[in-house]
Each structure stands twice: as structure tokens, then as C-alpha cells.
Amino acid sequence: MPELPEVETTVRGLGPALMLARITVLETARDGLRRPFPPDLAQRMIGARVTGLGRRAKYGLIATDRGDTMIFHLGMSGRWRVDPAAPWPHDHLRLETEAGRVLVLNDPRRFGSVDLVPTDALAAYPAFAAMGPEPLGPDFSADHLARAFEGRVAPVKALLLDQRVVAGLGNIYVCEALHRAGIAPARAAGRIATARLAPLAEAIRAVLTEAIEAGGSTLRDYARPDGELGYFAKDWRVYGREGAPCPACGSAVKRRTESGRSSFWCARCQR
């Protein structure tokens, strides 16, 4: 599933074709993805000018001068393509701008979604209402983690994946950040010393920033809007490297599966 860096990379990739552009065509090839498209999506988007592009957690945001924001989620296999040479199977939504640029949302598994809400009601959008702070934003800090972890016996990895604690973190980048911070994924969050929380917060920010600069991580279906792959996977220290030597100490990277997710960590470096 595309995670925060992949969505941020996607939003940035849409900018040159979409920012300040007027939408002249919006076509859908089916009724919806994971859930139906808004019935008035074309009516509200055609003729509108894009005034902002952004991201909340793993959702992309396209704001217009009509006071609406289109919210998209890439699901398991979604990706946008800009000015594609030819249609592909599973192209489900197509935008065209006044300048003749074409943007297509492709999603073979159809676990993605597209919604349209008033921009001034974004905070009340069901997926956003209870979300924690953005990990790259000013409200994310060691103090925030201390408050979120206080008295908690749940594993630190589980809490970092909880969108109510931090918005947008996913399995890959939590594994990587915990390794950099030297914290075992199964460690009880409430038992992590306060002095270790600032390095953890910094590790999270650093991993996400580096991943965005590398265009994200391509696993199966993800690619940037320009067709390029994400290259951060080559810099993974532990994720997907079971049995390989830890880059810090040389011990074999371990793997454990819980609730359908794999944890990768170094038992020597991470406590």
C-alpha cells in the first residue's frame, strides 16, 4: 500500500500539470472504487480551477476555487498518470485541463477512493476527524509521543501505526524509524524512557523526509505520476531484509508477523 512518502510524491508530481489549472473534463469509467464516486463529482469539478494540492496522512487533496476539495486515496494499487500515451486497463477516473493536460487515476484492485467535500469541512471528514498530528508537522514532537505513550502497555510499533496517535505512518517507515532510534518494535510504549523519545521523533521525520526525496518506495504497483519508480527501497536498513546483516552491527535482521503485518528489526541494536 502506498504510504505517506508515496502520497506526498504523488501530490508533488501532479503539481506541474494541475496547480492553477482549470478542469474541463472529468470522466469516470465505473461507478466507483472501494465506494461509489460522489454523484455530483463531475458537476462540481468541471469548470473549477485548482487552487491547492496537499496531503493529509495517506490521502491526497485537490482544492478548487469553488470551495471544494477532492480527496483521493490510492488504496493498495492506485497511481496517477500524467499525459499517458494510451489508456490502460483499470483507468477509472480521467481529468483534462484547459491547457490540454490529462491526468488519469488507475487502480487495478479498486481499494482506493475519491470523495468531494467542502474545503472548510475537511477537519470533519470521517477519516480525518480523530487523526493525530502529521509526523512532518509542527505538532509532532517528543512531548506528543510522551503524552500518547504514557501508561500504555501496547507495543510501540502498534501505537505508531495507530492513526489517532500519528497520522500517516505505515509499516515500512515505522520499522525503519524504530531501527534508527534503537527501539524494539514489541517494546511497551509506556516503558520507553523519555530521553529516547526525541531521537525517535527525529528518526521518524528523517526516514520520511529521505523517502520523499527518493520518490518513495516501489513495491509492486506504485510509481510516480511521471512513471518513475520510487528508489527509497534501496536504502532500507531492516524492512524486507530478514536474515541479512544489520547495517549497524552485522547481526541477522529478524522478522515476525503480527496481525498480518511483518516486523523487521535487529535484536542487538533495538531494545
GROMACS .gro file of C-alpha atoms in nm:
model
  271
    1MET     CA    1   0.000   0.000   0.000
    2PRO     CA    2   0.138   0.347  -0.085
    3GLU     CA    3   0.236   0.517   0.241
    4LEU     CA    4   0.289   0.882   0.332
    5PRO     CA    5   0.604   0.939   0.121
    6GLU     CA    6   0.443   0.783  -0.185
    7VAL     CA    7   0.132   1.001  -0.149
    8GLU     CA    8   0.342   1.313  -0.092
    9THR     CA    9   0.547   1.228  -0.401
   10THR     CA   10   0.226   1.175  -0.599
   11VAL     CA   11   0.082   1.509  -0.494
   12ARG     CA   12   0.403   1.688  -0.586
   13GLY     CA   13   0.406   1.508  -0.920
   14LEU     CA   14   0.056   1.632  -1.003
   15GLY     CA   15   0.150   1.993  -0.937
   16PRO     CA   16   0.304   2.096  -1.271
   17ALA     CA   17   0.000   1.976  -1.466
   18LEU     CA   18  -0.275   2.058  -1.219
   19MET     CA   19  -0.189   2.357  -0.998
   20LEU     CA   20  -0.393   2.665  -1.106
   21ALA     CA   21  -0.532   2.468  -1.400
   22ARG     CA   22  -0.899   2.481  -1.492
   23ILE     CA   23  -1.064   2.141  -1.524
   24THR     CA   24  -1.261   2.100  -1.846
   25VAL     CA   25  -1.327   1.724  -1.845
   26LEU     CA   26  -1.392   1.473  -1.568
   27GLU     CA   27  -1.491   1.124  -1.675
   28THR     CA   28  -1.531   0.804  -1.477
   29ALA     CA   29  -1.520   0.455  -1.626
   30ARG     CA   30  -1.724   0.293  -1.350
   31ASP     CA   31  -1.945   0.384  -1.057
   32GLY     CA   32  -1.665   0.392  -0.802
   33LEU     CA   33  -1.370   0.222  -0.641
   34ARG     CA   34  -1.389   0.095  -0.283
   35ARG     CA   35  -1.705   0.302  -0.258
   36PRO     CA   36  -1.906   0.499  -0.517
   37PHE     CA   37  -1.777   0.820  -0.666
   38PRO     CA   38  -1.974   1.126  -0.547
   39PRO     CA   39  -2.276   1.152  -0.777
   40ASP     CA   40  -2.211   1.522  -0.845
   41LEU     CA   41  -1.833   1.489  -0.882
   42ALA     CA   42  -1.821   1.595  -1.249
   43GLN     CA   43  -2.075   1.872  -1.199
   44ARG     CA   44  -1.876   2.030  -0.917
   45MET     CA   45  -1.530   1.980  -1.066
   46ILE     CA   46  -1.577   2.070  -1.434
   47GLY     CA   47  -1.509   2.440  -1.475
   48ALA     CA   48  -1.334   2.468  -1.139
   49ARG     CA   49  -0.978   2.593  -1.105
   50VAL     CA   50  -0.734   2.403  -0.887
   51THR     CA   51  -0.613   2.634  -0.611
   52GLY     CA   52  -0.420   2.394  -0.391
   53LEU     CA   53  -0.263   2.050  -0.375
   54GLY     CA   54  -0.186   1.885  -0.044
   55ARG     CA   55  -0.186   1.574   0.168
   56ARG     CA   56  -0.338   1.460   0.495
   57ALA     CA   57  -0.188   1.134   0.623
   58LYS     CA   58  -0.212   0.894   0.327
   59TYR     CA   59  -0.479   1.097   0.144
   60GLY     CA   60  -0.415   1.340  -0.141
   61LEU     CA   61  -0.607   1.670  -0.156
   62ILE     CA   62  -0.704   1.872  -0.464
   63ALA     CA   63  -0.869   2.203  -0.369
   64THR     CA   64  -1.067   2.422  -0.611
   65ASP     CA   65  -1.189   2.780  -0.632
   66ARG     CA   66  -1.545   2.657  -0.579
   67GLY     CA   67  -1.471   2.580  -0.216
   68ASP     CA   68  -1.449   2.205  -0.266
   69THR     CA   69  -1.164   1.961  -0.208
   70MET     CA   70  -1.135   1.629  -0.388
   71ILE     CA   71  -0.985   1.370  -0.154
   72PHE     CA   72  -0.819   1.064  -0.307
   73HIS     CA   73  -0.674   0.752  -0.150
   74LEU     CA   74  -0.454   0.521  -0.356
   75GLY     CA   75  -0.561   0.205  -0.174
   76MET     CA   76  -0.341  -0.096  -0.245
   77SER     CA   77  -0.254  -0.037  -0.608
   78GLY     CA   78  -0.363   0.311  -0.714
   79ARG     CA   79  -0.149   0.560  -0.904
   80TRP     CA   80  -0.198   0.875  -1.107
   81ARG     CA   81  -0.055   0.909  -1.458
   82VAL     CA   82   0.007   1.244  -1.628
   83ASP     CA   83  -0.042   1.276  -2.006
   84PRO     CA   84  -0.044   0.900  -2.068
   85ALA     CA   85   0.035   0.786  -2.420
   86ALA     CA   86  -0.260   0.545  -2.426
   87PRO     CA   87  -0.536   0.419  -2.197
   88TRP     CA   88  -0.464   0.130  -1.963
   89PRO     CA   89  -0.698  -0.129  -1.819
   90HIS     CA   90  -0.827  -0.012  -1.482
   91ASP     CA   91  -0.817   0.359  -1.567
   92HIS     CA   92  -1.116   0.466  -1.357
   93LEU     CA   93  -1.107   0.846  -1.350
   94ARG     CA   94  -0.982   1.092  -1.611
   95LEU     CA   95  -0.927   1.467  -1.577
   96GLU     CA   96  -0.845   1.708  -1.857
   97THR     CA   97  -0.740   2.069  -1.809
   98GLU     CA   98  -0.796   2.380  -2.017
   99ALA     CA   99  -0.431   2.358  -2.123
  100GLY     CA  100  -0.486   2.007  -2.258
  101ARG     CA  101  -0.309   1.816  -1.981
  102VAL     CA  102  -0.457   1.476  -1.897
  103LEU     CA  103  -0.445   1.309  -1.556
  104VAL     CA  104  -0.569   0.953  -1.505
  105LEU     CA  105  -0.629   0.762  -1.183
  106ASN     CA  106  -0.555   0.393  -1.232
  107ASP     CA  107  -0.639   0.133  -0.966
  108PRO     CA  108  -0.635  -0.238  -1.060
  109ARG     CA  109  -0.752  -0.364  -0.720
  110ARG     CA  110  -1.002  -0.082  -0.663
  111PHE     CA  111  -0.923  -0.037  -0.293
  112GLY     CA  112  -0.876   0.336  -0.345
  113SER     CA  113  -1.138   0.605  -0.307
  114VAL     CA  114  -1.238   0.950  -0.430
  115ASP     CA  115  -1.454   1.188  -0.228
  116LEU     CA  116  -1.551   1.553  -0.262
  117VAL     CA  117  -1.615   1.769   0.044
  118PRO     CA  118  -1.638   2.141   0.121
  119THR     CA  119  -1.288   2.265   0.195
  120ASP     CA  120  -1.396   2.432   0.518
  121ALA     CA  121  -1.530   2.095   0.640
  122LEU     CA  122  -1.210   1.895   0.580
  123ALA     CA  123  -1.138   1.857   0.951
  124ALA     CA  124  -1.474   1.684   0.998
  125TYR     CA  125  -1.417   1.435   0.715
  126PRO     CA  126  -1.463   1.095   0.886
  127ALA     CA  127  -1.113   0.970   0.813
  128PHE     CA  128  -0.957   1.293   0.944
  129ALA     CA  129  -1.171   1.370   1.247
  130ALA     CA  130  -0.975   1.167   1.502
  131MET     CA  131  -0.632   1.173   1.337
  132GLY     CA  132  -0.319   1.262   1.525
  133PRO     CA  133  -0.065   1.520   1.410
  134GLU     CA  134   0.127   1.499   1.086
  135PRO     CA  135   0.472   1.350   1.154
  136LEU     CA  136   0.636   1.621   0.944
  137GLY     CA  137   0.430   1.897   1.100
  138PRO     CA  138   0.496   2.130   1.394
  139ASP     CA  139   0.263   1.946   1.633
  140PHE     CA  140   0.462   1.623   1.622
  141SER     CA  141   0.731   1.609   1.888
  142ALA     CA  142   0.882   1.407   2.171
  143ASP     CA  143   0.632   1.573   2.404
  144HIS     CA  144   0.345   1.449   2.189
  145LEU     CA  145   0.483   1.096   2.195
  146ALA     CA  146   0.527   1.115   2.573
  147ARG     CA  147   0.160   1.207   2.616
  148ALA     CA  148   0.044   0.940   2.369
  149PHE     CA  149   0.259   0.665   2.524
  150GLU     CA  150   0.204   0.743   2.891
  151GLY     CA  151   0.082   0.433   3.077
  152ARG     CA  152   0.039   0.232   2.757
  153VAL     CA  153   0.140  -0.134   2.752
  154ALA     CA  154   0.075  -0.176   2.379
  155PRO     CA  155   0.385  -0.227   2.161
  156VAL     CA  156   0.538   0.096   2.039
  157LYS     CA  157   0.506  -0.014   1.677
  158ALA     CA  158   0.131  -0.069   1.715
  159LEU     CA  159   0.085   0.279   1.860
  160LEU     CA  160   0.289   0.446   1.588
  161LEU     CA  161   0.069   0.273   1.330
  162ASP     CA  162  -0.243   0.400   1.508
  163GLN     CA  163  -0.364   0.697   1.304
  164ARG     CA  164  -0.505   0.854   1.621
  165VAL     CA  165  -0.150   0.881   1.757
  166VAL     CA  166   0.034   0.989   1.441
  167ALA     CA  167  -0.124   1.049   1.102
  168GLY     CA  168   0.001   0.862   0.801
  169LEU     CA  169   0.271   0.633   0.935
  170GLY     CA  170   0.283   0.290   0.773
  171ASN     CA  171   0.461  -0.036   0.832
  172ILE     CA  172   0.772   0.023   0.620
  173TYR     CA  173   0.865   0.356   0.769
  174VAL     CA  174   0.783   0.264   1.128
  175CYS     CA  175   1.017  -0.039   1.102
  176GLU     CA  176   1.289   0.182   0.960
  177ALA     CA  177   1.245   0.460   1.216
  178LEU     CA  178   1.246   0.221   1.510
  179HIS     CA  179   1.573   0.072   1.389
  180ARG     CA  180   1.733   0.415   1.361
  181ALA     CA  181   1.612   0.501   1.712
  182GLY     CA  182   1.731   0.167   1.854
  183ILE     CA  183   1.388   0.073   1.990
  184ALA     CA  184   1.243  -0.277   1.957
  185PRO     CA  185   0.902  -0.280   1.786
  186ALA     CA  186   0.749  -0.500   2.059
  187ARG     CA  187   0.864  -0.280   2.347
  188ALA     CA  188   0.577  -0.146   2.560
  189ALA     CA  189   0.535   0.218   2.460
  190GLY     CA  190   0.482   0.334   2.816
  191ARG     CA  191   0.815   0.183   2.923
  192ILE     CA  192   1.029   0.378   2.678
  193ALA     CA  193   1.246   0.630   2.864
  194THR     CA  194   1.156   0.992   2.800
  195ALA     CA  195   1.510   1.063   2.680
  196ARG     CA  196   1.462   0.816   2.393
  197LEU     CA  197   1.152   0.988   2.253
  198ALA     CA  198   1.328   1.285   2.094
  199PRO     CA  199   1.557   1.053   1.891
  200LEU     CA  200   1.251   0.850   1.791
  201ALA     CA  201   1.062   1.158   1.672
  202GLU     CA  202   1.368   1.273   1.479
  203ALA     CA  203   1.415   0.927   1.325
  204ILE     CA  204   1.055   0.930   1.203
  205ARG     CA  205   1.097   1.271   1.044
  206ALA     CA  206   1.431   1.175   0.888
  207VAL     CA  207   1.307   0.850   0.737
  208LEU     CA  208   1.000   1.016   0.585
  209THR     CA  209   1.198   1.310   0.450
  210GLU     CA  210   1.459   1.085   0.289
  211ALA     CA  211   1.189   0.864   0.141
  212ILE     CA  212   1.010   1.162  -0.012
  213GLU     CA  213   1.337   1.286  -0.162
  214ALA     CA  214   1.388   0.939  -0.315
  215GLY     CA  215   1.036   0.937  -0.461
  216GLY     CA  216   0.901   0.684  -0.212
  217SER     CA  217   0.942   0.307  -0.217
  218THR     CA  218   0.819   0.098  -0.509
  219LEU     CA  219   0.698  -0.248  -0.404
  220ARG     CA  220   0.452  -0.375  -0.664
  221ASP     CA  221   0.221  -0.129  -0.833
  222TYR     CA  222   0.335   0.213  -0.712
  223ALA     CA  223   0.503   0.457  -0.947
  224ARG     CA  224   0.520   0.834  -0.953
  225PRO     CA  225   0.287   1.031  -1.186
  226ASP     CA  226   0.571   1.072  -1.436
  227GLY     CA  227   0.613   0.694  -1.449
  228GLU     CA  228   0.937   0.688  -1.249
  229LEU     CA  229   0.972   0.436  -0.968
  230GLY     CA  230   1.044   0.520  -0.605
  231TYR     CA  231   1.401   0.440  -0.502
  232PHE     CA  232   1.399   0.453  -0.123
  233ALA     CA  233   1.378   0.072  -0.102
  234LYS     CA  234   1.750   0.052  -0.177
  235ASP     CA  235   1.812   0.240   0.149
  236TRP     CA  236   1.601   0.016   0.373
  237ARG     CA  237   1.804  -0.091   0.673
  238VAL     CA  238   1.575  -0.365   0.806
  239TYR     CA  239   1.242  -0.375   0.622
  240GLY     CA  240   1.222  -0.676   0.390
  241ARG     CA  241   1.576  -0.784   0.489
  242GLU     CA  242   1.511  -1.089   0.706
  243GLY     CA  243   1.837  -1.278   0.759
  244ALA     CA  244   2.051  -1.003   0.608
  245PRO     CA  245   2.316  -0.836   0.824
  246CYS     CA  246   2.209  -0.532   1.023
  247PRO     CA  247   2.395  -0.235   0.871
  248ALA     CA  248   2.483  -0.111   1.220
  249CYS     CA  249   2.614  -0.424   1.393
  250GLY     CA  250   2.612  -0.712   1.144
  251SER     CA  251   2.360  -0.928   1.331
  252ALA     CA  252   2.092  -1.101   1.125
  253VAL     CA  253   1.775  -0.899   1.079
  254LYS     CA  254   1.475  -1.073   1.234
  255ARG     CA  255   1.115  -1.089   1.117
  256ARG     CA  256   0.790  -1.157   1.297
  257THR     CA  257   0.433  -1.140   1.168
  258GLU     CA  258   0.155  -0.999   1.380
  259SER     CA  259  -0.198  -0.913   1.265
  260GLY     CA  260  -0.097  -0.962   0.904
  261ARG     CA  261   0.198  -0.720   0.924
  262SER     CA  262   0.564  -0.814   0.931
  263SER     CA  263   0.803  -0.651   1.175
  264PHE     CA  264   1.172  -0.637   1.086
  265TRP     CA  265   1.428  -0.543   1.348
  266CYS     CA  266   1.775  -0.610   1.487
  267ALA     CA  267   1.764  -0.781   1.825
  268ARG     CA  268   2.109  -0.650   1.916
  269CYS     CA  269   2.061  -0.283   1.822
  270GLN     CA  270   1.698  -0.244   1.920
  271ARG     CA  271   1.594  -0.272   2.285
   0.00000   0.00000   0.00000
